PDB file of C-alpha atoms in Angstrom:
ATOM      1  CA  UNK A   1     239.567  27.223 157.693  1.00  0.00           C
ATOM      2  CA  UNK A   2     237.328  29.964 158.656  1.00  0.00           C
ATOM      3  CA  UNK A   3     239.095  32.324 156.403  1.00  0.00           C
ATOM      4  CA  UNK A   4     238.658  29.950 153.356  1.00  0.00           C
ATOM      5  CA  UNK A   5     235.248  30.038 153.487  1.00  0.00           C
ATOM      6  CA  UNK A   6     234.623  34.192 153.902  1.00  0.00           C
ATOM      7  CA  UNK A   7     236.071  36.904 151.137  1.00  0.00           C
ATOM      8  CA  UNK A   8     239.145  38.902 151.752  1.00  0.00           C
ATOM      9  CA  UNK A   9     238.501  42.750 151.136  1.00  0.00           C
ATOM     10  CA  UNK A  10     242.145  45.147 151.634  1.00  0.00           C
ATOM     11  CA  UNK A  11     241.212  47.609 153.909  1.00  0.00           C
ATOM     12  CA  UNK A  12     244.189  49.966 153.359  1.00  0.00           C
ATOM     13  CA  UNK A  13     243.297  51.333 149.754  1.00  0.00           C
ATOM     14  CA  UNK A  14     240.007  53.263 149.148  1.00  0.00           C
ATOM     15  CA  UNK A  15     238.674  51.320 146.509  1.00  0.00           C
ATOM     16  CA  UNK A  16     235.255  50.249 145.567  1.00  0.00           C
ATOM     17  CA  UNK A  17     235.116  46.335 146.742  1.00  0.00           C
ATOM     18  CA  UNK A  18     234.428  43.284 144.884  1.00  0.00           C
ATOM     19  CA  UNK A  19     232.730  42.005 147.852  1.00  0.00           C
ATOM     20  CA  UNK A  20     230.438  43.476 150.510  1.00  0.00           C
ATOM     21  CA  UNK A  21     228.731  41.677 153.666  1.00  0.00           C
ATOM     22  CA  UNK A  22     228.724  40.849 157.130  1.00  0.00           C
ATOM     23  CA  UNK A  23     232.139  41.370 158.671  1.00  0.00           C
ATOM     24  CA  UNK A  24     233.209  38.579 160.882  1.00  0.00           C
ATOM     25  CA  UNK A  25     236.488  39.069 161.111  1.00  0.00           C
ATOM     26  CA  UNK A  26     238.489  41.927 160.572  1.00  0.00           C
ATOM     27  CA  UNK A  27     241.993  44.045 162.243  1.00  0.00           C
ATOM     28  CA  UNK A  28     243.106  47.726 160.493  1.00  0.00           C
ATOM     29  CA  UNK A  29     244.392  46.479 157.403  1.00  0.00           C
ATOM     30  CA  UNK A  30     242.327  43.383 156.122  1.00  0.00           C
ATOM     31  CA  UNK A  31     238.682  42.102 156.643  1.00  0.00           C
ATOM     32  CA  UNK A  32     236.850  38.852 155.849  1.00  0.00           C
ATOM     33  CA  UNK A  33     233.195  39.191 154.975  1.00  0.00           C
ATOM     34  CA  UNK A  34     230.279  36.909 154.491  1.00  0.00           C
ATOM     35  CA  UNK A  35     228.395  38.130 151.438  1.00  0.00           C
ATOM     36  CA  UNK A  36     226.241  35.418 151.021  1.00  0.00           C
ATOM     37  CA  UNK A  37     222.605  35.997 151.176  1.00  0.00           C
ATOM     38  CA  UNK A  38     222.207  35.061 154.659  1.00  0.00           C
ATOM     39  CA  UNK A  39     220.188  36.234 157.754  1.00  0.00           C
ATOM     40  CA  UNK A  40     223.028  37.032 160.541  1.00  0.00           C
ATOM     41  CA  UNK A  41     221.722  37.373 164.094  1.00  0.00           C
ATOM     42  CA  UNK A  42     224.552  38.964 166.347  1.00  0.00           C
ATOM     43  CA  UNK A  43     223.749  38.562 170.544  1.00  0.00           C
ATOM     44  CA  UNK A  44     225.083  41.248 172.973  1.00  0.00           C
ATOM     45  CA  UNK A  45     224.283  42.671 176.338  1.00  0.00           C
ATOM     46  CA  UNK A  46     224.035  46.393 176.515  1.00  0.00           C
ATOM     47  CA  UNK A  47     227.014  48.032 176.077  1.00  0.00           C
ATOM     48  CA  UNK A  48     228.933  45.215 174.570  1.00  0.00           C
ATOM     49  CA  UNK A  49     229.631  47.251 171.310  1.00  0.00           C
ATOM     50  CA  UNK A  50     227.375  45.363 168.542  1.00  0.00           C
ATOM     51  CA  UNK A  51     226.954  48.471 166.750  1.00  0.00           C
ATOM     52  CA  UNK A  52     230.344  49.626 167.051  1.00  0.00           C
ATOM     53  CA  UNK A  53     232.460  46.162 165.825  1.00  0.00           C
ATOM     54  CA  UNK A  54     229.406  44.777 163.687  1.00  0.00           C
ATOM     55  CA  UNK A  55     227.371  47.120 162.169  1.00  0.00           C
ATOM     56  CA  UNK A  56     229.708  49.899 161.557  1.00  0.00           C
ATOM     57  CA  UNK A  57     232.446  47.361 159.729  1.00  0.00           C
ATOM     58  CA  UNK A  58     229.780  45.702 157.753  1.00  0.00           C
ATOM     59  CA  UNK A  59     227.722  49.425 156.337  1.00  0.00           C
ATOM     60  CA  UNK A  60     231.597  50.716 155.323  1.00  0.00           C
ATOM     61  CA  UNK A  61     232.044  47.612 153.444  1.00  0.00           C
ATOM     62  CA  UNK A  62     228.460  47.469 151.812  1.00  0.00           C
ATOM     63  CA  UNK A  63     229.181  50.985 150.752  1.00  0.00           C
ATOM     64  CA  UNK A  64     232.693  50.383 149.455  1.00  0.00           C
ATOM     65  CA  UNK A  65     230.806  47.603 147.470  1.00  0.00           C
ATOM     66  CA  UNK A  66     228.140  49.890 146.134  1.00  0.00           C
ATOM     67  CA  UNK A  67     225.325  47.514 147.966  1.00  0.00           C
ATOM     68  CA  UNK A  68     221.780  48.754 148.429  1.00  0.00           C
ATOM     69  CA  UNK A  69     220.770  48.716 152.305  1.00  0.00           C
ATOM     70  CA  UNK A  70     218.117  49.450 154.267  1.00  0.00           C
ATOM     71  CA  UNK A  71     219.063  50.328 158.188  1.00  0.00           C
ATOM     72  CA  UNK A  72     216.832  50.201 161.341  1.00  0.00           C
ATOM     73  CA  UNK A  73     218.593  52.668 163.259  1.00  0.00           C
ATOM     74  CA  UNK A  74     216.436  53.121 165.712  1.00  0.00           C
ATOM     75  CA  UNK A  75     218.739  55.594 168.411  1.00  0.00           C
ATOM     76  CA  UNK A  76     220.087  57.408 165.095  1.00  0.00           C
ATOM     77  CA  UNK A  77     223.615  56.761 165.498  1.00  0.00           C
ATOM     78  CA  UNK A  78     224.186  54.753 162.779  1.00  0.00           C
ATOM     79  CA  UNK A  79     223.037  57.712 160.406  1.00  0.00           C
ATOM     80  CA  UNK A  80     225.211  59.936 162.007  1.00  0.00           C
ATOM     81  CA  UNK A  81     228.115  57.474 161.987  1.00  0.00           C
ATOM     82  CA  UNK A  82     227.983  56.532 158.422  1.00  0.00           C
ATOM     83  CA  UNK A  83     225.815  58.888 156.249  1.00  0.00           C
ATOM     84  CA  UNK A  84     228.479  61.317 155.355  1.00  0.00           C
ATOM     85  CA  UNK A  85     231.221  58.527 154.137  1.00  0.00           C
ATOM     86  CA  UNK A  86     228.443  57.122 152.109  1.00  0.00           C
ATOM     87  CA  UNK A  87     227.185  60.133 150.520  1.00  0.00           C
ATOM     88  CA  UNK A  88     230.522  60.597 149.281  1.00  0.00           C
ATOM     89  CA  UNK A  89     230.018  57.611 147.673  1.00  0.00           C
ATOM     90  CA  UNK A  90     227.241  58.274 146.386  1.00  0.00           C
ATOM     91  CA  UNK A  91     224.656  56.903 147.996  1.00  0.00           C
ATOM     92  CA  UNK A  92     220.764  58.923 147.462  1.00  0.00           C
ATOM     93  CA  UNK A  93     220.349  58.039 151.663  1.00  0.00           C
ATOM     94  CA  UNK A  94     216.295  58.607 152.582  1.00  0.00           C
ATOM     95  CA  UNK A  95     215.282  58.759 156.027  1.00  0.00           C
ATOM     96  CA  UNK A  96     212.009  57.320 157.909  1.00  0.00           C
ATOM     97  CA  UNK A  97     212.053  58.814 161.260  1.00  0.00           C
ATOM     98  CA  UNK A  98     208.462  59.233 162.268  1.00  0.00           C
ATOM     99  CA  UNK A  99     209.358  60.104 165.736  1.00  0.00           C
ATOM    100  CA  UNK A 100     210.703  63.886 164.165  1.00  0.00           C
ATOM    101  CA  UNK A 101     208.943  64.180 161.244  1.00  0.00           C
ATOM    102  CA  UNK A 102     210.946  67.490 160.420  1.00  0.00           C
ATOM    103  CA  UNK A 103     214.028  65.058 159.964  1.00  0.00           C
ATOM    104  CA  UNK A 104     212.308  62.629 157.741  1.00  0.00           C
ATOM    105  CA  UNK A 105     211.878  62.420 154.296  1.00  0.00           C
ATOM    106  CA  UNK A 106     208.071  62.167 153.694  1.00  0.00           C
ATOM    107  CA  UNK A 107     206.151  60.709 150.272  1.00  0.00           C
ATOM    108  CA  UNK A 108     204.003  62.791 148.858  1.00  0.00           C
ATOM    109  CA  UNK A 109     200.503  60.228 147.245  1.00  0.00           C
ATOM    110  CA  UNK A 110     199.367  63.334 145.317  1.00  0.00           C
ATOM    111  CA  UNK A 111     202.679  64.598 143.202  1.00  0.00           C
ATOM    112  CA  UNK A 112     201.672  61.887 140.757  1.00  0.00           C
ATOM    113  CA  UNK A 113     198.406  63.413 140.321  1.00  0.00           C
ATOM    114  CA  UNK A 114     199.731  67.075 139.832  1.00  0.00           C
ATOM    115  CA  UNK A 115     202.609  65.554 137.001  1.00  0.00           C
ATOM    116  CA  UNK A 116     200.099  63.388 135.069  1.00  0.00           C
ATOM    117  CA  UNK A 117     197.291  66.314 135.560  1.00  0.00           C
ATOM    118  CA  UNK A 118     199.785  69.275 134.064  1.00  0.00           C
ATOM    119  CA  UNK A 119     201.819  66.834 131.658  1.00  0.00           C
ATOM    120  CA  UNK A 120     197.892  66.696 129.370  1.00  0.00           C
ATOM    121  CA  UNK A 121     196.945  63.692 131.180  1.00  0.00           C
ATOM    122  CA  UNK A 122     194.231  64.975 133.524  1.00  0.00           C
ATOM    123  CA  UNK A 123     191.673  61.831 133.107  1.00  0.00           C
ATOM    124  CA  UNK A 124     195.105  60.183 134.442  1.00  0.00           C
ATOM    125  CA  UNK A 125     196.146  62.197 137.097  1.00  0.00           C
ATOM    126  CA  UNK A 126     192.521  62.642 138.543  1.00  0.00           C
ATOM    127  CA  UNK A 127     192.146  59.057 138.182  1.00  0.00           C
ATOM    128  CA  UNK A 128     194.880  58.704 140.529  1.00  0.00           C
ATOM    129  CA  UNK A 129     193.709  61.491 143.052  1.00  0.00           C
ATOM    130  CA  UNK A 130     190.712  59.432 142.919  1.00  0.00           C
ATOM    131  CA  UNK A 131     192.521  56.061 143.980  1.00  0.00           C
ATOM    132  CA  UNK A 132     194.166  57.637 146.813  1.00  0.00           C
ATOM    133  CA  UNK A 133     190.949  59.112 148.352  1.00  0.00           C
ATOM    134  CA  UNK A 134     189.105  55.686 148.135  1.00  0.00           C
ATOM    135  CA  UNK A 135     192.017  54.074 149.972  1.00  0.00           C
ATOM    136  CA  UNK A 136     191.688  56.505 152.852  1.00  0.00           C
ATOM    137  CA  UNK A 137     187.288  56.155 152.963  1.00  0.00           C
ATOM    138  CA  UNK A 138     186.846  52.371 151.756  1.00  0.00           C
ATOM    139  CA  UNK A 139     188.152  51.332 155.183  1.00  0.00           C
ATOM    140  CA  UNK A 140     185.542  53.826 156.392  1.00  0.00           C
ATOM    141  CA  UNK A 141     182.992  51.906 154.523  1.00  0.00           C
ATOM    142  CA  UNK A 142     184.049  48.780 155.581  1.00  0.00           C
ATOM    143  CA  UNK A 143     182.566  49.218 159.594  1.00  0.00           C
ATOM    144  CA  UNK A 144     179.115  50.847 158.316  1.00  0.00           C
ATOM    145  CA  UNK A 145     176.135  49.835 157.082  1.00  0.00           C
ATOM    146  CA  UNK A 146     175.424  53.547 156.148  1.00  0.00           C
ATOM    147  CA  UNK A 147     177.789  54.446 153.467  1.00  0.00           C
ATOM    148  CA  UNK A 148     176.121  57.691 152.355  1.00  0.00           C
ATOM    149  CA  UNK A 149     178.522  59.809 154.796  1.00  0.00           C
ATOM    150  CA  UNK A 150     181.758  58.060 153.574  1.00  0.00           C
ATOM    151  CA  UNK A 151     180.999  58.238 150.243  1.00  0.00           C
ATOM    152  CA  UNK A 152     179.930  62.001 150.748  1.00  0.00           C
ATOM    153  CA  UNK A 153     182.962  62.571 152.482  1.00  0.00           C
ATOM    154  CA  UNK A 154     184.889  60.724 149.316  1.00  0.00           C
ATOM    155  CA  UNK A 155     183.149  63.239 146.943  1.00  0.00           C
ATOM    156  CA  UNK A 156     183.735  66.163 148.724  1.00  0.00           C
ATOM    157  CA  UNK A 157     187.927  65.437 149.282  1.00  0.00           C
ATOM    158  CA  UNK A 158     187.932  64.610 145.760  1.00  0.00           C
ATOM    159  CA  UNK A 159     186.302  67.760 144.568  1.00  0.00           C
ATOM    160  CA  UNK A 160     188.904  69.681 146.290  1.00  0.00           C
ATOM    161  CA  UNK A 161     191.823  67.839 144.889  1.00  0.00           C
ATOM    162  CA  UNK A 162     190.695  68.750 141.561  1.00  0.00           C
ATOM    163  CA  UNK A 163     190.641  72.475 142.642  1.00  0.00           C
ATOM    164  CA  UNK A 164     194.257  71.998 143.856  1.00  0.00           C
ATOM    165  CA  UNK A 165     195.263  70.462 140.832  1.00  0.00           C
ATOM    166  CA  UNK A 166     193.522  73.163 138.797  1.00  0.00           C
ATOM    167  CA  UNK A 167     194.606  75.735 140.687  1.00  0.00           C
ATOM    168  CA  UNK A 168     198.507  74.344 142.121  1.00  0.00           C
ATOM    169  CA  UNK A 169     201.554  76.114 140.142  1.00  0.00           C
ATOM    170  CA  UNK A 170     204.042  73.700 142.206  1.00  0.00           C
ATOM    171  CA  UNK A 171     203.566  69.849 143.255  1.00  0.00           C
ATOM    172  CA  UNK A 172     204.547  71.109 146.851  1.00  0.00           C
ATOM    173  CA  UNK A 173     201.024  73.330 146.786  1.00  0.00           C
ATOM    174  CA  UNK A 174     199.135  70.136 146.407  1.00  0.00           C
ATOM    175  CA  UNK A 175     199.761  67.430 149.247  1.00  0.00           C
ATOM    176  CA  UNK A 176     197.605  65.876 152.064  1.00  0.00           C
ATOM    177  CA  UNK A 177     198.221  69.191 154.507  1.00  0.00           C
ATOM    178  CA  UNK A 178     196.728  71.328 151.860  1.00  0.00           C
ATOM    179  CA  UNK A 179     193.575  68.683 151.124  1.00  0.00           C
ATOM    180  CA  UNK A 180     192.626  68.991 154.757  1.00  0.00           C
ATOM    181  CA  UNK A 181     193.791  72.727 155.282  1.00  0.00           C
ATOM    182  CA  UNK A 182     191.525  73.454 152.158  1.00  0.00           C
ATOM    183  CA  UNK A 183     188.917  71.816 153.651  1.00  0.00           C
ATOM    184  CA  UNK A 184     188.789  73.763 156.946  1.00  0.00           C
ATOM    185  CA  UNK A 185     188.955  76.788 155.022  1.00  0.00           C
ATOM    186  CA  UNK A 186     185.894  76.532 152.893  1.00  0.00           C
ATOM    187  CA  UNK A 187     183.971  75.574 155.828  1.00  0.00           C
ATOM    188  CA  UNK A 188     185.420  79.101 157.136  1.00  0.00           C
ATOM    189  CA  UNK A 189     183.938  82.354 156.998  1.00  0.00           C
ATOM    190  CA  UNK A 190     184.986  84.871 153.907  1.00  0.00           C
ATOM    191  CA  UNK A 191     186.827  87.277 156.309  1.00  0.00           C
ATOM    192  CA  UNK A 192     189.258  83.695 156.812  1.00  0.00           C
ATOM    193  CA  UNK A 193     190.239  83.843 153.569  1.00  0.00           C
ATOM    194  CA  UNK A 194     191.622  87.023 152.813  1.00  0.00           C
ATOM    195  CA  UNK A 195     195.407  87.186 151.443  1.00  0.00           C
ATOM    196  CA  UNK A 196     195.766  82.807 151.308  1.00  0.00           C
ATOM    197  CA  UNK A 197     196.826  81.014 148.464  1.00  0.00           C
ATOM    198  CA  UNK A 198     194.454  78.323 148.421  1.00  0.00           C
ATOM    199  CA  UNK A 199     191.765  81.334 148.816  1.00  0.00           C
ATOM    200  CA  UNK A 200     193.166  82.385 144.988  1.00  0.00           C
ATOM    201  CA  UNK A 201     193.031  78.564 144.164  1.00  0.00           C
ATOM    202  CA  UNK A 202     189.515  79.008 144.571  1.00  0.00           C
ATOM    203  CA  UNK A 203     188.720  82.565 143.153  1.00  0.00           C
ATOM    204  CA  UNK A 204     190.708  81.599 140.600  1.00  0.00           C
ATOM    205  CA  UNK A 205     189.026  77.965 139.099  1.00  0.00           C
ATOM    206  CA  UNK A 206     184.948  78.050 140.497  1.00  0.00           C
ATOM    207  CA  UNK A 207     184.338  81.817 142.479  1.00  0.00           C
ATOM    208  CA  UNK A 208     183.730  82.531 146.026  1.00  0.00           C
ATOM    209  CA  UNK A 209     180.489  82.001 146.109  1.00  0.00           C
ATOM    210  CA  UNK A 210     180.828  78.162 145.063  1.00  0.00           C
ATOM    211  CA  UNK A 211     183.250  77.725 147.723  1.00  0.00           C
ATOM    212  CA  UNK A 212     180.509  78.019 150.625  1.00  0.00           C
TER     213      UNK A 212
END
């Protein structure tokens, strides 16, 4: 009876599946999944092998179904486990980890700007520069009742993404990093700026002396 109600997937031919889910039950040559769209809770001391006879099972059989996921994997082993069999698949896998940021895959607000910007659309792409500064200051805003130094501060990062995306050749030249670096730098003194490319950003698009 239990098997009537779950889908049989044949384990012993690498072939995408019809079905993908939850395995509940399962030996080397056949599984039974759930792939209804249910919440499953699974309850284990330490050490009792969740992971290993639950997770594992049921992120092969997603995969051999094609199914999108998105994994907590909070220790990393599930990554290592299973990222290579599903990249053979196929699968475009994108990693949070935000306790190594080297190892993550990171978003970049201000690409969008640089495309629209160099694509002929600069009212477009500074319009979204724009955006993304006000989201970082309004909050700013919000616990003052002097807004003159938020809003100054607004200005002033949003003058020097237009520099950037004047003066970028590549979208990786124009990020957050750069904003602030950019920042430091023209509060710098000249001798600081010798030989750096956001220096030549600068020279380039407005002259050293505006840059002071």
């Amino acid at each position: 009876e239990f098997r009537s109600i779950l889908h049989r997937v044949d384990l012993t031919q690498d072939i995408p599946l019809n079905h993908g889910g939850a395995v509940l039950l399962s030996d080397t040559k056949e599984a039974y999944v759930d792939d209804g769209d249910y919440h499953t809770l699974v309850l284990g001391s330490t050490g009792s092998m969740k992971t290993r006879l639950f997770v594992f099972p049921t992120v092969f059989t997603l995969g051999l179904a094609g199914e999108n996921m998105v994994i907590a994997d909070p220790k990393g082993e599930i990554f290592q486990r299973t990222s290579g069999f599903l990249k053979e698949k196929g699968y475009d896998i994108h990693v949070l980890n935000l306790r190594d940021l080297d190892r993550s895959d990171s978003w970049n607000p201000l690409k969008e700007a640089y495309v629209l910007f160099n694509s002929g659309k600069q009212d477009e792409g500074l319009k979204v520069a724009s955006d993304f500064i006000s989201a970082l200051i309004e909050p700013l805003n919000a616990r003052t009742q002097d807004r003159f130094w938020p809003n100054a501060a607004k200005d002033f990062l949003f003058g020097l993404s237009e520099i950037l995306l004047r003066g970028a050749t590549d979208p990786a030249q124009i990020n957050v990093s750069s904003l602030i670096t950019f920042s430091s730098y023209c509060h710098s003194s000249s001798s600081s700026w010798d030989g750096l490319l956001l220096r030549r950003f600068c020279d380039k698009q407005i002259g050293r002396a505006s840059c002071r």
